[in-house]
Amino acid sequence: MDDCIFCRIIGGKLPSYKIYEDEKTYAFLDIAGDFEGHTLVVPKAHCTDLRDCGAEDLAAVTAAAQKIARHYTEKCGYDGVNLFNCSGRAAQQSVFHFHVHVIPRRTDDGLSVCPTGEDKGYDLAAIRDKLALD
């Protein structure tokens, strides 16, 4: 897909700082440079987001992310990783090719990427009734 920046990176039409590649996935540093080691793991096959990614490609991305996370913590001196995905514009997805972010972490690095845990008073039973899969 020529209009997709990640497809162009995978196809070698744009440069990247490759971290890992296998038959189904490609992982590279995010050029934003916002977090040390911020890595994007993408399927080589184009899909827009989590909702339309095939099960085989989704499994491959997950396995690659796990391999990278282990490498970062076992060989590169990081203490942990955050793993996340943004699917859809409302979820702050900025590139519409499915990708998983791997953020290497160090203890006390001051980075906050998780929900605050602040109780907002939601009715959890009502939300479950609305969202539960039958």
JSON list of C-alpha atoms in Angstrom, two decimals:
[
{"chain": "A", "resi": 1, "resn": "MET", "atom": "CA", "xyz": [0.00, 0.00, 0.00]},
{"chain": "A", "resi": 2, "resn": "ASP", "atom": "CA", "xyz": [1.92, 3.03, -1.28]},
{"chain": "A", "resi": 3, "resn": "ASP", "atom": "CA", "xyz": [0.11, 5.62, 0.84]},
{"chain": "A", "resi": 4, "resn": "CYS", "atom": "CA", "xyz": [0.90, 3.80, 4.12]},
{"chain": "A", "resi": 5, "resn": "ILE", "atom": "CA", "xyz": [4.13, 4.93, 5.76]},
{"chain": "A", "resi": 6, "resn": "PHE", "atom": "CA", "xyz": [4.62, 1.60, 7.53]},
{"chain": "A", "resi": 7, "resn": "CYS", "atom": "CA", "xyz": [4.11, -0.37, 4.30]},
{"chain": "A", "resi": 8, "resn": "ARG", "atom": "CA", "xyz": [6.73, 1.88, 2.69]},
{"chain": "A", "resi": 9, "resn": "ILE", "atom": "CA", "xyz": [9.14, 1.19, 5.57]},
{"chain": "A", "resi": 10, "resn": "ILE", "atom": "CA", "xyz": [8.53, -2.57, 5.34]},
{"chain": "A", "resi": 11, "resn": "GLY", "atom": "CA", "xyz": [9.05, -2.41, 1.57]},
{"chain": "A", "resi": 12, "resn": "GLY", "atom": "CA", "xyz": [12.37, -0.60, 1.94]},
{"chain": "A", "resi": 13, "resn": "LYS", "atom": "CA", "xyz": [11.10, 2.60, 0.32]},
{"chain": "A", "resi": 14, "resn": "LEU", "atom": "CA", "xyz": [11.68, 4.58, 3.53]},
{"chain": "A", "resi": 15, "resn": "PRO", "atom": "CA", "xyz": [14.55, 4.13, 5.99]},
{"chain": "A", "resi": 16, "resn": "SER", "atom": "CA", "xyz": [14.07, 2.80, 9.49]},
{"chain": "A", "resi": 17, "resn": "TYR", "atom": "CA", "xyz": [16.08, 1.73, 12.51]},
{"chain": "A", "resi": 18, "resn": "LYS", "atom": "CA", "xyz": [15.25, -1.98, 12.30]},
{"chain": "A", "resi": 19, "resn": "ILE", "atom": "CA", "xyz": [15.24, -3.90, 15.57]},
{"chain": "A", "resi": 20, "resn": "TYR", "atom": "CA", "xyz": [13.82, -7.22, 14.39]},
{"chain": "A", "resi": 21, "resn": "GLU", "atom": "CA", "xyz": [12.30, -8.89, 11.35]},
{"chain": "A", "resi": 22, "resn": "ASP", "atom": "CA", "xyz": [10.81, -12.27, 10.58]},
{"chain": "A", "resi": 23, "resn": "GLU", "atom": "CA", "xyz": [8.57, -13.68, 7.86]},
{"chain": "A", "resi": 24, "resn": "LYS", "atom": "CA", "xyz": [5.39, -11.94, 9.11]},
{"chain": "A", "resi": 25, "resn": "THR", "atom": "CA", "xyz": [6.58, -8.96, 11.19]},
{"chain": "A", "resi": 26, "resn": "TYR", "atom": "CA", "xyz": [8.89, -5.99, 11.16]},
{"chain": "A", "resi": 27, "resn": "ALA", "atom": "CA", "xyz": [9.97, -4.02, 14.25]},
{"chain": "A", "resi": 28, "resn": "PHE", "atom": "CA", "xyz": [11.69, -0.65, 14.25]},
{"chain": "A", "resi": 29, "resn": "LEU", "atom": "CA", "xyz": [12.35, 2.36, 16.45]},
{"chain": "A", "resi": 30, "resn": "ASP", "atom": "CA", "xyz": [9.66, 5.04, 16.50]},
{"chain": "A", "resi": 31, "resn": "ILE", "atom": "CA", "xyz": [11.16, 8.15, 14.89]},
{"chain": "A", "resi": 32, "resn": "ALA", "atom": "CA", "xyz": [9.36, 10.36, 17.40]},
{"chain": "A", "resi": 33, "resn": "GLY", "atom": "CA", "xyz": [12.24, 9.74, 19.78]},
{"chain": "A", "resi": 34, "resn": "ASP", "atom": "CA", "xyz": [9.91, 10.32, 22.73]},
{"chain": "A", "resi": 35, "resn": "PHE", "atom": "CA", "xyz": [11.01, 7.34, 24.86]},
{"chain": "A", "resi": 36, "resn": "GLU", "atom": "CA", "xyz": [14.38, 5.58, 24.80]},
{"chain": "A", "resi": 37, "resn": "GLY", "atom": "CA", "xyz": [13.96, 2.39, 22.78]},
{"chain": "A", "resi": 38, "resn": "HIS", "atom": "CA", "xyz": [10.33, 3.08, 21.76]},
{"chain": "A", "resi": 39, "resn": "THR", "atom": "CA", "xyz": [9.76, 0.24, 19.30]},
{"chain": "A", "resi": 40, "resn": "LEU", "atom": "CA", "xyz": [6.90, -0.40, 16.90]},
{"chain": "A", "resi": 41, "resn": "VAL", "atom": "CA", "xyz": [6.04, -3.96, 15.91]},
{"chain": "A", "resi": 42, "resn": "VAL", "atom": "CA", "xyz": [3.94, -4.27, 12.76]},
{"chain": "A", "resi": 43, "resn": "PRO", "atom": "CA", "xyz": [2.61, -7.06, 10.58]},
{"chain": "A", "resi": 44, "resn": "LYS", "atom": "CA", "xyz": [4.08, -7.05, 7.09]},
{"chain": "A", "resi": 45, "resn": "ALA", "atom": "CA", "xyz": [0.57, -7.54, 5.71]},
{"chain": "A", "resi": 46, "resn": "HIS", "atom": "CA", "xyz": [-1.36, -4.27, 5.79]},
{"chain": "A", "resi": 47, "resn": "CYS", "atom": "CA", "xyz": [-4.31, -4.06, 8.14]},
{"chain": "A", "resi": 48, "resn": "THR", "atom": "CA", "xyz": [-5.73, -0.84, 9.54]},
{"chain": "A", "resi": 49, "resn": "ASP", "atom": "CA", "xyz": [-5.97, -1.69, 13.24]},
{"chain": "A", "resi": 50, "resn": "LEU", "atom": "CA", "xyz": [-6.53, -4.47, 15.76]},
{"chain": "A", "resi": 51, "resn": "ARG", "atom": "CA", "xyz": [-10.12, -4.97, 14.63]},
{"chain": "A", "resi": 52, "resn": "ASP", "atom": "CA", "xyz": [-9.26, -6.01, 11.09]},
{"chain": "A", "resi": 53, "resn": "CYS", "atom": "CA", "xyz": [-5.93, -7.75, 11.69]},
{"chain": "A", "resi": 54, "resn": "GLY", "atom": "CA", "xyz": [-6.07, -11.46, 10.85]},
{"chain": "A", "resi": 55, "resn": "ALA", "atom": "CA", "xyz": [-5.54, -13.91, 13.71]},
{"chain": "A", "resi": 56, "resn": "GLU", "atom": "CA", "xyz": [-2.31, -15.27, 12.24]},
{"chain": "A", "resi": 57, "resn": "ASP", "atom": "CA", "xyz": [-0.79, -11.79, 11.81]},
{"chain": "A", "resi": 58, "resn": "LEU", "atom": "CA", "xyz": [-1.98, -10.74, 15.26]},
{"chain": "A", "resi": 59, "resn": "ALA", "atom": "CA", "xyz": [-0.34, -13.81, 16.79]},
{"chain": "A", "resi": 60, "resn": "ALA", "atom": "CA", "xyz": [2.88, -13.11, 14.90]},
{"chain": "A", "resi": 61, "resn": "VAL", "atom": "CA", "xyz": [2.99, -9.50, 16.13]},
{"chain": "A", "resi": 62, "resn": "THR", "atom": "CA", "xyz": [2.35, -10.64, 19.70]},
{"chain": "A", "resi": 63, "resn": "ALA", "atom": "CA", "xyz": [5.12, -13.26, 19.49]},
{"chain": "A", "resi": 64, "resn": "ALA", "atom": "CA", "xyz": [7.56, -10.72, 18.04]},
{"chain": "A", "resi": 65, "resn": "ALA", "atom": "CA", "xyz": [6.68, -8.18, 20.75]},
{"chain": "A", "resi": 66, "resn": "GLN", "atom": "CA", "xyz": [7.28, -10.84, 23.41]},
{"chain": "A", "resi": 67, "resn": "LYS", "atom": "CA", "xyz": [10.65, -11.74, 21.87]},
{"chain": "A", "resi": 68, "resn": "ILE", "atom": "CA", "xyz": [11.67, -8.09, 21.81]},
{"chain": "A", "resi": 69, "resn": "ALA", "atom": "CA", "xyz": [10.48, -7.52, 25.39]},
{"chain": "A", "resi": 70, "resn": "ARG", "atom": "CA", "xyz": [12.51, -10.49, 26.60]},
{"chain": "A", "resi": 71, "resn": "HIS", "atom": "CA", "xyz": [15.56, -9.25, 24.71]},
{"chain": "A", "resi": 72, "resn": "TYR", "atom": "CA", "xyz": [15.25, -5.76, 26.18]},
{"chain": "A", "resi": 73, "resn": "THR", "atom": "CA", "xyz": [14.96, -7.05, 29.74]},
{"chain": "A", "resi": 74, "resn": "GLU", "atom": "CA", "xyz": [17.37, -9.99, 29.56]},
{"chain": "A", "resi": 75, "resn": "LYS", "atom": "CA", "xyz": [20.11, -8.54, 27.35]},
{"chain": "A", "resi": 76, "resn": "CYS", "atom": "CA", "xyz": [19.77, -4.75, 27.19]},
{"chain": "A", "resi": 77, "resn": "GLY", "atom": "CA", "xyz": [19.51, -3.70, 30.83]},
{"chain": "A", "resi": 78, "resn": "TYR", "atom": "CA", "xyz": [15.87, -2.67, 31.02]},
{"chain": "A", "resi": 79, "resn": "ASP", "atom": "CA", "xyz": [13.74, -3.66, 34.02]},
{"chain": "A", "resi": 80, "resn": "GLY", "atom": "CA", "xyz": [10.41, -4.05, 32.20]},
{"chain": "A", "resi": 81, "resn": "VAL", "atom": "CA", "xyz": [8.36, -2.96, 29.21]},
{"chain": "A", "resi": 82, "resn": "ASN", "atom": "CA", "xyz": [5.02, -1.36, 28.49]},
{"chain": "A", "resi": 83, "resn": "LEU", "atom": "CA", "xyz": [3.13, -2.89, 25.60]},
{"chain": "A", "resi": 84, "resn": "PHE", "atom": "CA", "xyz": [0.17, -1.08, 24.07]},
{"chain": "A", "resi": 85, "resn": "ASN", "atom": "CA", "xyz": [-1.89, -0.49, 20.95]},
{"chain": "A", "resi": 86, "resn": "CYS", "atom": "CA", "xyz": [-4.11, 2.37, 19.84]},
{"chain": "A", "resi": 87, "resn": "SER", "atom": "CA", "xyz": [-6.94, 1.29, 17.53]},
{"chain": "A", "resi": 88, "resn": "GLY", "atom": "CA", "xyz": [-8.96, 4.04, 15.90]},
{"chain": "A", "resi": 89, "resn": "ARG", "atom": "CA", "xyz": [-8.70, 7.80, 15.79]},
{"chain": "A", "resi": 90, "resn": "ALA", "atom": "CA", "xyz": [-10.54, 8.19, 19.13]},
{"chain": "A", "resi": 91, "resn": "ALA", "atom": "CA", "xyz": [-7.87, 5.98, 20.74]},
{"chain": "A", "resi": 92, "resn": "GLN", "atom": "CA", "xyz": [-5.11, 8.26, 19.38]},
{"chain": "A", "resi": 93, "resn": "GLN", "atom": "CA", "xyz": [-4.01, 5.96, 16.55]},
{"chain": "A", "resi": 94, "resn": "SER", "atom": "CA", "xyz": [-1.90, 8.15, 14.28]},
{"chain": "A", "resi": 95, "resn": "VAL", "atom": "CA", "xyz": [-0.72, 5.68, 11.62]},
{"chain": "A", "resi": 96, "resn": "PHE", "atom": "CA", "xyz": [-3.47, 3.48, 10.26]},
{"chain": "A", "resi": 97, "resn": "HIS", "atom": "CA", "xyz": [-1.46, 0.27, 9.93]},
{"chain": "A", "resi": 98, "resn": "PHE", "atom": "CA", "xyz": [-1.85, -2.00, 12.95]},
{"chain": "A", "resi": 99, "resn": "HIS", "atom": "CA", "xyz": [1.09, -1.72, 15.32]},
{"chain": "A", "resi": 100, "resn": "VAL", "atom": "CA", "xyz": [2.07, -2.50, 18.88]},
{"chain": "A", "resi": 101, "resn": "HIS", "atom": "CA", "xyz": [4.26, -0.16, 20.90]},
{"chain": "A", "resi": 102, "resn": "VAL", "atom": "CA", "xyz": [7.00, -1.71, 23.05]},
{"chain": "A", "resi": 103, "resn": "ILE", "atom": "CA", "xyz": [8.36, 0.84, 25.53]},
{"chain": "A", "resi": 104, "resn": "PRO", "atom": "CA", "xyz": [11.41, -0.37, 27.46]},
{"chain": "A", "resi": 105, "resn": "ARG", "atom": "CA", "xyz": [11.37, 0.78, 31.08]},
{"chain": "A", "resi": 106, "resn": "ARG", "atom": "CA", "xyz": [13.81, 1.29, 33.90]},
{"chain": "A", "resi": 107, "resn": "THR", "atom": "CA", "xyz": [12.84, 1.38, 37.56]},
{"chain": "A", "resi": 108, "resn": "ASP", "atom": "CA", "xyz": [12.11, 4.97, 38.63]},
{"chain": "A", "resi": 109, "resn": "ASP", "atom": "CA", "xyz": [12.42, 6.35, 35.08]},
{"chain": "A", "resi": 110, "resn": "GLY", "atom": "CA", "xyz": [9.55, 8.76, 35.81]},
{"chain": "A", "resi": 111, "resn": "LEU", "atom": "CA", "xyz": [7.56, 7.74, 32.75]},
{"chain": "A", "resi": 112, "resn": "SER", "atom": "CA", "xyz": [3.82, 7.37, 33.20]},
{"chain": "A", "resi": 113, "resn": "VAL", "atom": "CA", "xyz": [1.90, 5.58, 30.45]},
{"chain": "A", "resi": 114, "resn": "CYS", "atom": "CA", "xyz": [-0.70, 3.72, 32.50]},
{"chain": "A", "resi": 115, "resn": "PRO", "atom": "CA", "xyz": [-4.17, 4.75, 33.70]},
{"chain": "A", "resi": 116, "resn": "THR", "atom": "CA", "xyz": [-4.12, 6.61, 37.01]},
{"chain": "A", "resi": 117, "resn": "GLY", "atom": "CA", "xyz": [-6.38, 4.20, 38.87]},
{"chain": "A", "resi": 118, "resn": "GLU", "atom": "CA", "xyz": [-8.45, 7.13, 40.12]},
{"chain": "A", "resi": 119, "resn": "ASP", "atom": "CA", "xyz": [-11.98, 5.95, 40.92]},
{"chain": "A", "resi": 120, "resn": "LYS", "atom": "CA", "xyz": [-14.39, 7.90, 38.70]},
{"chain": "A", "resi": 121, "resn": "GLY", "atom": "CA", "xyz": [-17.49, 6.31, 40.23]},
{"chain": "A", "resi": 122, "resn": "TYR", "atom": "CA", "xyz": [-18.54, 4.27, 37.20]},
{"chain": "A", "resi": 123, "resn": "ASP", "atom": "CA", "xyz": [-21.29, 1.67, 37.67]},
{"chain": "A", "resi": 124, "resn": "LEU", "atom": "CA", "xyz": [-19.23, -1.39, 36.81]},
{"chain": "A", "resi": 125, "resn": "ALA", "atom": "CA", "xyz": [-22.23, -3.75, 36.71]},
{"chain": "A", "resi": 126, "resn": "ALA", "atom": "CA", "xyz": [-24.00, -1.52, 34.17]},
{"chain": "A", "resi": 127, "resn": "ILE", "atom": "CA", "xyz": [-20.85, -1.24, 32.08]},
{"chain": "A", "resi": 128, "resn": "ARG", "atom": "CA", "xyz": [-20.39, -5.02, 32.16]},
{"chain": "A", "resi": 129, "resn": "ASP", "atom": "CA", "xyz": [-24.00, -5.49, 31.04]},
{"chain": "A", "resi": 130, "resn": "LYS", "atom": "CA", "xyz": [-23.36, -3.14, 28.12]},
{"chain": "A", "resi": 131, "resn": "LEU", "atom": "CA", "xyz": [-19.98, -4.59, 27.09]},
{"chain": "A", "resi": 132, "resn": "ALA", "atom": "CA", "xyz": [-20.06, -8.33, 27.90]},
{"chain": "A", "resi": 133, "resn": "LEU", "atom": "CA", "xyz": [-19.77, -10.74, 24.99]},
{"chain": "A", "resi": 134, "resn": "ASP", "atom": "CA", "xyz": [-22.65, -13.20, 24.82]}
]
